[in-house]
Short mmCIF file of C-alpha atoms (C1' of nucleotides) in Angstrom, two decimals:
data_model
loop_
_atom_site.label_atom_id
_atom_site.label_comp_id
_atom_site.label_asym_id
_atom_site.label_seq_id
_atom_site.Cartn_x
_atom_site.Cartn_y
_atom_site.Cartn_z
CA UNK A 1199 20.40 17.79 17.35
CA UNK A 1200 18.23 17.14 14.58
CA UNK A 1201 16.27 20.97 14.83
CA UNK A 1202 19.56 21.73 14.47
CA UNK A 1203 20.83 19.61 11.29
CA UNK A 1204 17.75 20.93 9.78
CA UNK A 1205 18.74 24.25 10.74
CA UNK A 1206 22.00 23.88 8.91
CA UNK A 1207 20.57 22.66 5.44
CA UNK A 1208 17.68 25.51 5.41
CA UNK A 1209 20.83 27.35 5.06
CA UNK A 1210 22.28 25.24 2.49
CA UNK A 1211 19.38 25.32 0.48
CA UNK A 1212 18.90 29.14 0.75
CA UNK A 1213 20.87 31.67 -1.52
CA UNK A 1214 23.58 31.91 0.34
CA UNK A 1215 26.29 29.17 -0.42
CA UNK A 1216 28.60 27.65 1.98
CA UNK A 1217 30.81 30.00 3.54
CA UNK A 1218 31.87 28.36 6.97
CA UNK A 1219 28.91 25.82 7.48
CA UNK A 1220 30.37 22.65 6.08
CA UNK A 1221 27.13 20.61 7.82
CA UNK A 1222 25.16 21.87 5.72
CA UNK A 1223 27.10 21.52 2.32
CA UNK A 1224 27.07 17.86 3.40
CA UNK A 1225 23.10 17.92 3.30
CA UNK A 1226 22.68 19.33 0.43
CA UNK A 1227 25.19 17.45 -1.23
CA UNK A 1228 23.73 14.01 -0.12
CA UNK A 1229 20.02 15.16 -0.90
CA UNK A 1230 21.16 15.93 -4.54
CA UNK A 1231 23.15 12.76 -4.43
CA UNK A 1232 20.12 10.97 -3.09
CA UNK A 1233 17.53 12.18 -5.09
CA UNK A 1234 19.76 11.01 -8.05
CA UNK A 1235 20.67 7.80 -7.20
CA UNK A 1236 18.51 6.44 -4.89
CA UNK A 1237 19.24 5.95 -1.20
CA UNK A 1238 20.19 2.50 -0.89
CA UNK A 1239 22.40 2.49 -3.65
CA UNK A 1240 24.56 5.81 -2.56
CA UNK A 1241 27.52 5.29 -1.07
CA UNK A 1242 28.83 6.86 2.19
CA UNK A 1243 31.77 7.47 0.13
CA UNK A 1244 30.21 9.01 -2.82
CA UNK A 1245 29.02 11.88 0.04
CA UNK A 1246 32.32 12.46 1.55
CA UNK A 1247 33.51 12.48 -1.74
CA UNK A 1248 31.28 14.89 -3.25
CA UNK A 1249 31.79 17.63 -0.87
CA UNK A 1250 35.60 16.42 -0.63
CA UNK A 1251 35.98 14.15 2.13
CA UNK A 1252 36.79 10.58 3.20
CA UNK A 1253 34.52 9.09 4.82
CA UNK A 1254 35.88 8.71 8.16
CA UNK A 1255 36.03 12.37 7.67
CA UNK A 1256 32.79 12.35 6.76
CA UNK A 1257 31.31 10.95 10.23
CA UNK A 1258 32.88 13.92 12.56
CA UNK A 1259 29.64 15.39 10.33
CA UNK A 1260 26.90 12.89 10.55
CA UNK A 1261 25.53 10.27 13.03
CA UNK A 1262 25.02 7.66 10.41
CA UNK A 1263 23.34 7.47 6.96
CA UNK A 1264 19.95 6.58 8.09
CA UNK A 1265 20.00 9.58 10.74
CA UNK A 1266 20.98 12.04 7.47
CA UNK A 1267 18.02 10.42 5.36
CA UNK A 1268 15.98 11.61 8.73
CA UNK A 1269 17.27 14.80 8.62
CA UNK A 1270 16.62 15.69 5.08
CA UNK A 1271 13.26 14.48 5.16
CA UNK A 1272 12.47 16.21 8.43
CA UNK A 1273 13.93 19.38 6.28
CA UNK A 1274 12.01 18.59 3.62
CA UNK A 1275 8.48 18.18 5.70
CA UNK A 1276 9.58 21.69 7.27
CA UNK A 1277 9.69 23.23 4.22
CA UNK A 1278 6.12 22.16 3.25
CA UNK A 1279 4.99 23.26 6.37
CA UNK A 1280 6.73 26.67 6.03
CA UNK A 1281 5.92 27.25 2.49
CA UNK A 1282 2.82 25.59 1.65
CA UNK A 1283 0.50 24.50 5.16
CA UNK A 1284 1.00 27.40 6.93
CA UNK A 1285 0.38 30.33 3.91
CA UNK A 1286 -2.48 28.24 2.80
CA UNK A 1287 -3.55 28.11 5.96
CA UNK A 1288 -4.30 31.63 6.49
CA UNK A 1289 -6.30 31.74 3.42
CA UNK A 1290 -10.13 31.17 3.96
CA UNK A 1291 -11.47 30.69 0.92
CA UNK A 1292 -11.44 27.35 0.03
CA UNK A 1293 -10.76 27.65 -3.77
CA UNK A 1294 -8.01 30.42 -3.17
CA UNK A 1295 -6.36 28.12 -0.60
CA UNK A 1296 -5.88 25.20 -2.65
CA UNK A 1297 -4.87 27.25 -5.33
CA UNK A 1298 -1.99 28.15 -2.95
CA UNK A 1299 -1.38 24.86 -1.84
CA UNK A 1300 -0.89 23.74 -5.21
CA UNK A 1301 0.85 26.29 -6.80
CA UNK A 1302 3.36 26.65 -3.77
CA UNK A 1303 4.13 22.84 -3.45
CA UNK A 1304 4.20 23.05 -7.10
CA UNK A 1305 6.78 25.80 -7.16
CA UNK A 1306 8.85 24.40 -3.97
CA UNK A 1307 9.50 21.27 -6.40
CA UNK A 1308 10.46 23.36 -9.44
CA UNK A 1309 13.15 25.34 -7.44
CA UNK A 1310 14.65 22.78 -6.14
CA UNK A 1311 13.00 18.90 -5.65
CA UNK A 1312 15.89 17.13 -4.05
CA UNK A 1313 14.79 16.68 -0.30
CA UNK A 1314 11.23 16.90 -1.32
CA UNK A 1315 11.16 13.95 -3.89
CA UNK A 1316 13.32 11.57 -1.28
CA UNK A 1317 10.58 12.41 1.02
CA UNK A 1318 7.94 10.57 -0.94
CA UNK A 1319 10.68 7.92 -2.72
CA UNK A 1320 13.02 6.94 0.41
CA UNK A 1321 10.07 6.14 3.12
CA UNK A 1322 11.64 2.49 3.28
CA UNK A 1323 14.73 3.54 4.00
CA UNK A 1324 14.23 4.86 7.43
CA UNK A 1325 14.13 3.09 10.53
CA UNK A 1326 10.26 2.40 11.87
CA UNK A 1327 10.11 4.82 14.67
CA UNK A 1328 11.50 7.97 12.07
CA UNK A 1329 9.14 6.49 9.10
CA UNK A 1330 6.00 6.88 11.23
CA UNK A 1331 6.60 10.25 12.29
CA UNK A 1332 7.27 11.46 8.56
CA UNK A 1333 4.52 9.09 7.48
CA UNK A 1334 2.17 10.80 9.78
CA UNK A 1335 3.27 14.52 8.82
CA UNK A 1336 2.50 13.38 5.53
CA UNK A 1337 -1.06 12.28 6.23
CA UNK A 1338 -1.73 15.33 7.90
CA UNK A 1339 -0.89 17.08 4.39
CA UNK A 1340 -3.05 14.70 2.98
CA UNK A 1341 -6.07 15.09 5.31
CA UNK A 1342 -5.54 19.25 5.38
CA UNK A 1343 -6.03 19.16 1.10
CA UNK A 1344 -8.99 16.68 1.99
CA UNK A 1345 -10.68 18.98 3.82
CA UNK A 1346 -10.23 21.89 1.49
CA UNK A 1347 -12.28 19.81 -0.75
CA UNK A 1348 -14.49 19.21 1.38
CA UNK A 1349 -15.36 22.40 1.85
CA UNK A 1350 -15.02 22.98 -1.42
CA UNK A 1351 -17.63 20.47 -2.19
CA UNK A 1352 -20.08 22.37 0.84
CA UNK A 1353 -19.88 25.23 -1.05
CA UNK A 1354 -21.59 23.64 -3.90
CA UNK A 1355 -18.55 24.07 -6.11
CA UNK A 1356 -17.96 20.22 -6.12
CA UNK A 1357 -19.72 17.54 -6.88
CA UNK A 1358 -19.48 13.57 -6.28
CA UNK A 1359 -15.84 13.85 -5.93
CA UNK A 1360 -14.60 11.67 -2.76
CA UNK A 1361 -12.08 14.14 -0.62
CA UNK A 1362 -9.70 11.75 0.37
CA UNK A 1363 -9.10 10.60 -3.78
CA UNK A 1364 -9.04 13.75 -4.95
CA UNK A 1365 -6.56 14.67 -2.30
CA UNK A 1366 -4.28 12.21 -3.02
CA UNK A 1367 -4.43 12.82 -7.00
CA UNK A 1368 -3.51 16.26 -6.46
CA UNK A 1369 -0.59 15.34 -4.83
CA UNK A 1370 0.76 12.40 -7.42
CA UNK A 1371 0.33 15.44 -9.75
CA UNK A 1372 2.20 17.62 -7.96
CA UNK A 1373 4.73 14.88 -7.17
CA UNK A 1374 5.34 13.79 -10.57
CA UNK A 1375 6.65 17.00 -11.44
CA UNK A 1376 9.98 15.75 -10.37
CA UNK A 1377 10.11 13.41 -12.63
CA UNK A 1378 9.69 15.13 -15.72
CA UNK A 1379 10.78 19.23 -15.09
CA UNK A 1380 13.56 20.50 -16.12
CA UNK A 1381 15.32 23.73 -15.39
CA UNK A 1382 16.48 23.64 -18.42
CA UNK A 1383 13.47 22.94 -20.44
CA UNK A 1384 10.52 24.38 -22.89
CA UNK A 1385 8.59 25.74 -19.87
CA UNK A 1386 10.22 27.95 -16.85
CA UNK A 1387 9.36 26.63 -13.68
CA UNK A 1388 6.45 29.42 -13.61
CA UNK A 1389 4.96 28.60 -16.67
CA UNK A 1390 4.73 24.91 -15.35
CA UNK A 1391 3.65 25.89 -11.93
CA UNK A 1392 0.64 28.14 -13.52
CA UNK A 1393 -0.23 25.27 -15.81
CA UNK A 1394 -0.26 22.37 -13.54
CA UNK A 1395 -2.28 25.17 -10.73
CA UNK A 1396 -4.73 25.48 -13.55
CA UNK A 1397 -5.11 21.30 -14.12
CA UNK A 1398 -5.36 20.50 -10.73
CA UNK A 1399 -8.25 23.67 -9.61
CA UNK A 1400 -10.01 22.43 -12.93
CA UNK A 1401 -9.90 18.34 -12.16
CA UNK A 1402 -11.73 19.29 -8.84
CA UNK A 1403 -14.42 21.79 -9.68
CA UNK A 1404 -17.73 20.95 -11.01
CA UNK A 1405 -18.44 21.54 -14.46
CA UNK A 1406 -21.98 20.81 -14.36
CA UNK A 1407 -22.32 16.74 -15.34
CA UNK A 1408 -21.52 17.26 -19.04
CA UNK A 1409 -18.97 14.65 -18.83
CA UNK A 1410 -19.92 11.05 -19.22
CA UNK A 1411 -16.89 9.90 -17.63
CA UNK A 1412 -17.76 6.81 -15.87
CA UNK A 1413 -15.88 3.23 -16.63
CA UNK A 1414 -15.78 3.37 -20.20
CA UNK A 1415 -13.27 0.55 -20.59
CA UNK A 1416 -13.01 -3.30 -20.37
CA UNK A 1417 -10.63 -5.54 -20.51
CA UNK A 1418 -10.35 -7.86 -23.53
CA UNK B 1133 15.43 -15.43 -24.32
CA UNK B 1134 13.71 -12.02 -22.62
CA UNK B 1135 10.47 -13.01 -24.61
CA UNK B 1136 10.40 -16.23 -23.16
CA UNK B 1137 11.15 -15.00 -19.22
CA UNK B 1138 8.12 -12.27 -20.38
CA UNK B 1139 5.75 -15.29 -21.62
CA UNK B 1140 6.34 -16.80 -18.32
CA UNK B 1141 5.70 -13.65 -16.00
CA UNK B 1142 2.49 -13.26 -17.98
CA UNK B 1143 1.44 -16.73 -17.18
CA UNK B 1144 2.35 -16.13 -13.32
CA UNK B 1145 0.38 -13.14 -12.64
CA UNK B 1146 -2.86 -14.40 -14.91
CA UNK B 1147 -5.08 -16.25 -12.41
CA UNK B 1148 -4.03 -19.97 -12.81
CA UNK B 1149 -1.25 -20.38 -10.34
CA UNK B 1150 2.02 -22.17 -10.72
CA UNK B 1151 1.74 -25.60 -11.22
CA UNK B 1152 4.59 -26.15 -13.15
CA UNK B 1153 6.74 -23.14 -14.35
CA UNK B 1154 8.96 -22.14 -11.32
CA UNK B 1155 10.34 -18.99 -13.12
CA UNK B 1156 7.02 -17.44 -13.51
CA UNK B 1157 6.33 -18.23 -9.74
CA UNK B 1158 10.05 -15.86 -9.19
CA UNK B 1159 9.15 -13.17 -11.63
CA UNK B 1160 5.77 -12.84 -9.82
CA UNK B 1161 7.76 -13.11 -6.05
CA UNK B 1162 10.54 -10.88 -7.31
CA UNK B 1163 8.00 -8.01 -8.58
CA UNK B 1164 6.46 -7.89 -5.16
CA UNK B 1165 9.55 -7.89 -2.92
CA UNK B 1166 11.01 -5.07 -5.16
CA UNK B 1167 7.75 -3.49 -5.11
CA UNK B 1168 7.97 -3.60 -0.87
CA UNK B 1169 11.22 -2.91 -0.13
CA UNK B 1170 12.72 -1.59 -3.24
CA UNK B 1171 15.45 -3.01 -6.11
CA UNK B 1172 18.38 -1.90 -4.42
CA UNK B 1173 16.89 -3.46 -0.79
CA UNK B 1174 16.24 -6.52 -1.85
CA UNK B 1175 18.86 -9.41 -1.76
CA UNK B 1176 19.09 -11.90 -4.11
CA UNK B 1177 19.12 -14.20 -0.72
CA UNK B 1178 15.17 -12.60 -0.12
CA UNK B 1179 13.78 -13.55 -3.62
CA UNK B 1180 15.32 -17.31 -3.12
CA UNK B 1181 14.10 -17.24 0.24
CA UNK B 1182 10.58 -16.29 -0.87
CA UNK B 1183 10.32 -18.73 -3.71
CA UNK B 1184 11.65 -21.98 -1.24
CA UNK B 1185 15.19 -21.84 -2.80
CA UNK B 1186 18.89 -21.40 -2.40
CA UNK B 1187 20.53 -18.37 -3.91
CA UNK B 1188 22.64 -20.34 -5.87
CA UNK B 1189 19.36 -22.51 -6.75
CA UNK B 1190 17.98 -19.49 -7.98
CA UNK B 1191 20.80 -18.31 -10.51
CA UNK B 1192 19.99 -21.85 -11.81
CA UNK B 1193 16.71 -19.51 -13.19
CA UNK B 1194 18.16 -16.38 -13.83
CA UNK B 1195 21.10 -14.78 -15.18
CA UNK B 1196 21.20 -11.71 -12.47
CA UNK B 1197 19.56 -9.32 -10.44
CA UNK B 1198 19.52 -6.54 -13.15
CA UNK B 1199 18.11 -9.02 -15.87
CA UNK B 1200 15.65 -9.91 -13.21
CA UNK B 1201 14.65 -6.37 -13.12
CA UNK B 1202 14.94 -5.68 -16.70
CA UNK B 1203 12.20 -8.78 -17.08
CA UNK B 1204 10.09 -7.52 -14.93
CA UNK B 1205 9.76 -3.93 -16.34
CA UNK B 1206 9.48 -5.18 -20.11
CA UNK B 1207 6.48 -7.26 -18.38
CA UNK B 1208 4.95 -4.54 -17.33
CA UNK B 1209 5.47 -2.12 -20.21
CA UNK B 1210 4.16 -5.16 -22.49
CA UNK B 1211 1.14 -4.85 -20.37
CA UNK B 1212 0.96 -1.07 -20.44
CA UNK B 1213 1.14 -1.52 -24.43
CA UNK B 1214 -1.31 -4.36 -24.61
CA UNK B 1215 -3.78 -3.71 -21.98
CA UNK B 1216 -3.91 0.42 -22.75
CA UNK B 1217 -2.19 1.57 -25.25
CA UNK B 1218 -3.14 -0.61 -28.22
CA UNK B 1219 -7.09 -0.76 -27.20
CA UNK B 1220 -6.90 3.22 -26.78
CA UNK B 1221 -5.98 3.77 -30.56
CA UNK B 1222 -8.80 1.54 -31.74
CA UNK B 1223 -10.92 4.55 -30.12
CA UNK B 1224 -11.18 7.41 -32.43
CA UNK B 1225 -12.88 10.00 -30.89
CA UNK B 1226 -10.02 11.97 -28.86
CA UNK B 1227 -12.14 12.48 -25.36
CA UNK B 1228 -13.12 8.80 -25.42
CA UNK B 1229 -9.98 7.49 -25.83
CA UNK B 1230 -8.50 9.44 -23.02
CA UNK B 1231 -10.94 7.93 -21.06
CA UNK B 1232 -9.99 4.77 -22.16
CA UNK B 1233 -6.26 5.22 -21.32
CA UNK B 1234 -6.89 7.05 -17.47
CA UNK B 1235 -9.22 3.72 -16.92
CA UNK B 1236 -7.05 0.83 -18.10
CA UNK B 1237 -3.87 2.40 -16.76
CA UNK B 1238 -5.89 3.38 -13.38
CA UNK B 1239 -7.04 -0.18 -13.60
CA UNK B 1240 -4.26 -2.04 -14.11
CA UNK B 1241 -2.64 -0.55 -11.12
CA UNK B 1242 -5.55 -1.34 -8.42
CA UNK B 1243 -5.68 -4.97 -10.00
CA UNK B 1244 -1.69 -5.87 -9.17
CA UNK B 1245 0.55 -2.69 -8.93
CA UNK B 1246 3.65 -4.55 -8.50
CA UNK B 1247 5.04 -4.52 -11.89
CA UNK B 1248 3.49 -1.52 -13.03
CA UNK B 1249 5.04 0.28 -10.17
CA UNK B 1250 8.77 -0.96 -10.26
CA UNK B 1251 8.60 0.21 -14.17
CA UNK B 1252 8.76 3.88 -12.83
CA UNK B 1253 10.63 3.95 -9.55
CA UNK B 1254 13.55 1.58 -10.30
CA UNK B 1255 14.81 2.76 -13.67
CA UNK B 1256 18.33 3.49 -11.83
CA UNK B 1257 18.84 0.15 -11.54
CA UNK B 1258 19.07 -0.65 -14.99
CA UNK B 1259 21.84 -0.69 -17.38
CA UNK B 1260 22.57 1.93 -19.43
CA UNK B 1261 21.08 -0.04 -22.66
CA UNK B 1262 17.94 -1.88 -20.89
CA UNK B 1263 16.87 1.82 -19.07
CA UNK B 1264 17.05 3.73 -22.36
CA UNK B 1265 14.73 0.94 -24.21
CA UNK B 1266 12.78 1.40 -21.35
CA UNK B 1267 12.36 5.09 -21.38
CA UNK B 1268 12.16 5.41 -25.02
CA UNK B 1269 8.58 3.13 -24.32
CA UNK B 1270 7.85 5.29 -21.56
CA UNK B 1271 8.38 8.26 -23.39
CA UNK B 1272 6.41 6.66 -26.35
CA UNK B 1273 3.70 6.30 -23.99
CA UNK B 1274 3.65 9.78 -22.80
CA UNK B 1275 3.54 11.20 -26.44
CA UNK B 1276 0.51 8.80 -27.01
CA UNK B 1277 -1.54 11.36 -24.63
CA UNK B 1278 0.42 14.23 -25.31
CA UNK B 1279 -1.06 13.40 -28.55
CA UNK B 1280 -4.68 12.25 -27.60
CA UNK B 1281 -4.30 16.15 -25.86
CA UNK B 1282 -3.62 17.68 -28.63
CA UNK B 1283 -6.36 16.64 -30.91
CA UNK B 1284 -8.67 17.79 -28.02
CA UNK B 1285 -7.49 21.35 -27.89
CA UNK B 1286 -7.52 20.76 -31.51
CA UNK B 1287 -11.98 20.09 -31.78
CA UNK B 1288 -11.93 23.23 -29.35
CA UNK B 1289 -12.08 21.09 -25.72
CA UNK B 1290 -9.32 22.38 -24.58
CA UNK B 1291 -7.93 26.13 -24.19
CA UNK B 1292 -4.43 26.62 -23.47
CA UNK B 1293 -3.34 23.26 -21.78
CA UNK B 1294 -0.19 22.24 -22.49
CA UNK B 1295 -0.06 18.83 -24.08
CA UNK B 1296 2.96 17.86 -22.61
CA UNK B 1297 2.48 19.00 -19.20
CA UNK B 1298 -1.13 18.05 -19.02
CA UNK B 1299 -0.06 13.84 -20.24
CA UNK B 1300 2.59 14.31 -17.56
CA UNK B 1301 0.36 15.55 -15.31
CA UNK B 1302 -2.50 12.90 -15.93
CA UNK B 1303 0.21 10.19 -15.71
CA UNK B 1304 1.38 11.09 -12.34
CA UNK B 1305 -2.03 11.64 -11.24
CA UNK B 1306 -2.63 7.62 -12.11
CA UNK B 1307 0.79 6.26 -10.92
CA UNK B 1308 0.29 8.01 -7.77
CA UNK B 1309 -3.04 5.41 -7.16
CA UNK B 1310 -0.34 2.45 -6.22
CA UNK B 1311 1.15 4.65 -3.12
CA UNK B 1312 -2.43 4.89 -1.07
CA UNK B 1313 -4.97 3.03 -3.10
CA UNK B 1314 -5.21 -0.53 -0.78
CA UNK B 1315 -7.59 -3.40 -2.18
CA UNK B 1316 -9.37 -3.69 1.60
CA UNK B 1317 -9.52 0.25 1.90
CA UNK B 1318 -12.83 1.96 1.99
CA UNK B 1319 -13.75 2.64 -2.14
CA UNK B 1320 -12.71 -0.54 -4.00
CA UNK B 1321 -10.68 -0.61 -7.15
CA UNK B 1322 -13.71 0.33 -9.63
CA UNK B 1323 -14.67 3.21 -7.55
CA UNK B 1324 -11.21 4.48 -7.44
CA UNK B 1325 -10.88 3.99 -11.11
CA UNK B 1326 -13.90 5.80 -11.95
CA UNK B 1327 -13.04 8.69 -9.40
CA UNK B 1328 -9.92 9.08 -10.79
CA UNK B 1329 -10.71 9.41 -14.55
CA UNK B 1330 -13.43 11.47 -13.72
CA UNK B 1331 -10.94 14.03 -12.46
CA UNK B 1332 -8.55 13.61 -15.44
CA UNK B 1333 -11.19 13.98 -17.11
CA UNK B 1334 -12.35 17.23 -15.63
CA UNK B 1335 -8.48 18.18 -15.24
CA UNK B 1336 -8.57 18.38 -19.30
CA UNK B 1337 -11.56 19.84 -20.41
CA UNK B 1338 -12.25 23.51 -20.87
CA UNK B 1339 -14.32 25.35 -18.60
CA UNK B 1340 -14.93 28.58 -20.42
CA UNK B 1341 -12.37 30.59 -18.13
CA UNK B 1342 -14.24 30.62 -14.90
CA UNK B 1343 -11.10 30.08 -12.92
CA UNK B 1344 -8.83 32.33 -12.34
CA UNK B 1345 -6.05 29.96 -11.48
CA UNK B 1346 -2.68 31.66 -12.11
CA UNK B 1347 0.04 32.27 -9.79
CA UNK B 1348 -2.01 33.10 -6.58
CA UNK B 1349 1.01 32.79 -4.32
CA UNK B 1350 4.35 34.48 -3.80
CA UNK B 1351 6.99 33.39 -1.49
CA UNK B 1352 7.78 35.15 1.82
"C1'" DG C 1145 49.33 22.74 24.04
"C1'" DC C 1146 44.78 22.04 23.00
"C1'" DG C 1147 40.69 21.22 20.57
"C1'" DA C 1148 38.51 21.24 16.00
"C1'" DA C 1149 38.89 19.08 11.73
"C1'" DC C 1150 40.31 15.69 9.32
"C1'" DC C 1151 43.14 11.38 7.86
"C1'" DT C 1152 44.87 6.24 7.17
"C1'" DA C 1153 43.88 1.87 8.20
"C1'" DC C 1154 40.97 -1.34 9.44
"C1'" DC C 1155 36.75 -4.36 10.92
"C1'" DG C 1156 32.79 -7.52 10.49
"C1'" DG C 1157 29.45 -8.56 7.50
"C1'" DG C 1158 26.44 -8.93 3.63
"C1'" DC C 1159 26.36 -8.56 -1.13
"C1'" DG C 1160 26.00 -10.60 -6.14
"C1'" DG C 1161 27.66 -14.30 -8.20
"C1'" DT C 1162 30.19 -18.95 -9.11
"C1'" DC C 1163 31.80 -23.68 -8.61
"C1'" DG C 1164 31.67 -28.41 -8.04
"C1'" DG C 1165 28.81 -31.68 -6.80
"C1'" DT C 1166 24.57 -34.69 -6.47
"C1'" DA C 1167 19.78 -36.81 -5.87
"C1'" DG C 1168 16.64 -38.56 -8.69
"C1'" DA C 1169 13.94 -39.17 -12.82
"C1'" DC C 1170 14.29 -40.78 -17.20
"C1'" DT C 1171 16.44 -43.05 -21.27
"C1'" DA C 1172 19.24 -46.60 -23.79
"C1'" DC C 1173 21.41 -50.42 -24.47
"C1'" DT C 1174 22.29 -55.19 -23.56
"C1'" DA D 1493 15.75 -56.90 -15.61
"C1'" DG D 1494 19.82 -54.61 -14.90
"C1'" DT D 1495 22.84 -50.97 -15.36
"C1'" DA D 1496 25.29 -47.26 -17.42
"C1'" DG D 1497 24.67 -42.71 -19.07
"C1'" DT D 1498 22.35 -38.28 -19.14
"C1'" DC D 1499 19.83 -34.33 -17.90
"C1'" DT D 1500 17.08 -31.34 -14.76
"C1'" DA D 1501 16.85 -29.08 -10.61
"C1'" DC D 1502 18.87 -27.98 -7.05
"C1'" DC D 1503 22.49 -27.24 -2.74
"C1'" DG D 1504 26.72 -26.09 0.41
"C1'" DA D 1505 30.63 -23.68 0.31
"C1'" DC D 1506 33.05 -20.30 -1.25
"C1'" DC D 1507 34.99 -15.85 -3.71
"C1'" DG D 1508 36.11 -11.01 -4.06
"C1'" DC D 1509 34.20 -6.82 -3.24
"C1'" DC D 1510 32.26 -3.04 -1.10
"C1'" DC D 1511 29.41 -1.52 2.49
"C1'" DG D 1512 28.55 1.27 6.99
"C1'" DG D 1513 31.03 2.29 10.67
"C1'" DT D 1514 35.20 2.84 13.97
"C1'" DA D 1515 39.85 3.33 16.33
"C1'" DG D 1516 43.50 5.91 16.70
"C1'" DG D 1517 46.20 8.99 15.17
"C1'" DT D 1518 47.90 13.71 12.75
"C1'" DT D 1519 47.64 18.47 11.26
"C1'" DC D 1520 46.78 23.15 12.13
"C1'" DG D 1521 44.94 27.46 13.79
"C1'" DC D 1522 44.54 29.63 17.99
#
DNA sequence: GCGAACCTACCGGGCGGTCGGTAGACTACT
DNA sequence: AGTAGTCTACCGACCGCCCGGTAGGTTCGC
């Protein structure tokens, strides 16, 4: 039942609006409602009454409001391993595949961050069993962008940067975009995605030592 | 009244432990549980229970759960300001001072993230009045790098970054440290910090156009 | 007339917050 | 020395509210 919940809010998040599928209007609607407000502190109501039901109404939908923060972040997890793993995948060359990974994660968030961002914010919020599987779906993400680097760093196109670190800094990067992006804003989404592509390649490659980066600050 | 609650929290999470000032002991317990769990997760009933008191004991120290959380995010933005911020603009030259920003802020979070952490990912909790004071400081913040960017590009270090983008990016690069970074994990907290501004670092500079980093993927 | 789609009404419970009270230390006056 | 008053630091009990969730209909297209 979940493959297909997640099967309904692909569709919802598609082109396509809401034509006959009201499951997936109710995804959507609770991911944007979500990713606004937090989990904890949206209502049941304020998702029945966003897509204009009560909220007995509401449950001939859903199983319960844990079981929908499940299903959008199993949606969510799908859609990185749709439209980031598996492309970048198929690439061989190291540098050219986390160039994809980056700039496809990147643009998944600028298009539309809602599931993605409660994927990373609402981990608490789901019972233990679902946490660890998203948890370790996650780590696998982690661990695949690790070993790009790493073979990055065989090629000789790295140096002295620890995999695991620099995995997990590319993705607070990437992350973060959420926070600050707007549609609506000085940059289109490209523009960002290009920009933030071209910090993250350049934070990993070697420039040859000429930085004396190191632990230049104290405290007091 | 907030100064004073402030004062206190500073005293708590400094290294002499409470021996006589109960409120800094329930600033310092009320940072972590929200850090764990999350504002809207947390009972009142959890923070009393953590600090040895009844909830009604505990209103005998506070005013309310949002003040609570207001206090604890002016902490940590007073420690933002006086721990980075203010010793970064006693450094003049632009590269050094970013340096000095990515390894206090990177440091401050692998010392105690608690605070630090709750300043970003609660800000819904707030009233409308305390969370705009607290973004304006944010913001503040952000413009301070934006800034230290800009005079960069300006001595010729940098070639087309974005100043904007690239402070957002740095700062979600360092934020992201309190999700995996764990004091008993493999690198301890200097290693981290130095990893970390070493990529910011490298994230920043100019390379001379070696990479060809643009918009390497397409969807479908 | 039957099932899908939805409603009104309700439940138990936990929430943030308040109230009245009080043990005990300390002070003040006689 | 005794005792009355006062203040700090707390507690048990309670309030109203809203939460997630449910029981038992009702409407409506087929």
């Amino acid at each position: 039942m979940t493959a297909l919940d997640n099967a309904a809010l692909r569709v919802a998040t598609g082109a396509a609006d809401g034509e006959q599928d009201r499951r997936a209007e109710i995804y959507r609607s609770a991911a944007r409602i979500f990713h606004r407000k937090g989990y904890h502190a949206t209502s049941i109501n304020d998702i029945a009454a966003a897509v204009g039901l009560t909220k007995a109404g509401l449950y001939y939908y859903i199983k319960g409001k844990q079981d929908l923060l499940f299903a959008i972040m199993g949606f969510a997890m799908d859609q990185l391993d749709e439209q980031v793993i598996e492309p970048a995948r198929r690439v061989e060359d190291p540098q050219a595949r986390l160039e994809t990974i980056v700039a496809r994660h990147a643009r998944l968030i600028t298009q539309d961050s809602s599931a993605l961002t409660i994927l990373v914010n609402e981990l608490e919020g789901l019972l233990p069993d679902d946490r660890a599987d998203i948890i370790g779906r996650q780590r696998d993400y982690v661990d695949f962008i690790a070993d790009t680097l790493a073979a990055l760093r065989d090629e000789g196109k790295v140096l002295g940067l620890d995999p695991t670190v620099g995995a997990f800094s590319l993705v607070g990067m990437i992350l973060w975009i959420s926070r600050w992006y707007r549609a609506d804003g000085r940059l289109d989404g490209d523009e960002v995605v290009a920009e933030v592509t071209r910090m993250a390649i350049s934070a990993v490659l070697n420039r040859g030592e000429d930085s004396n980066a190191g632990n230049p600050a104290r405290t007091g």
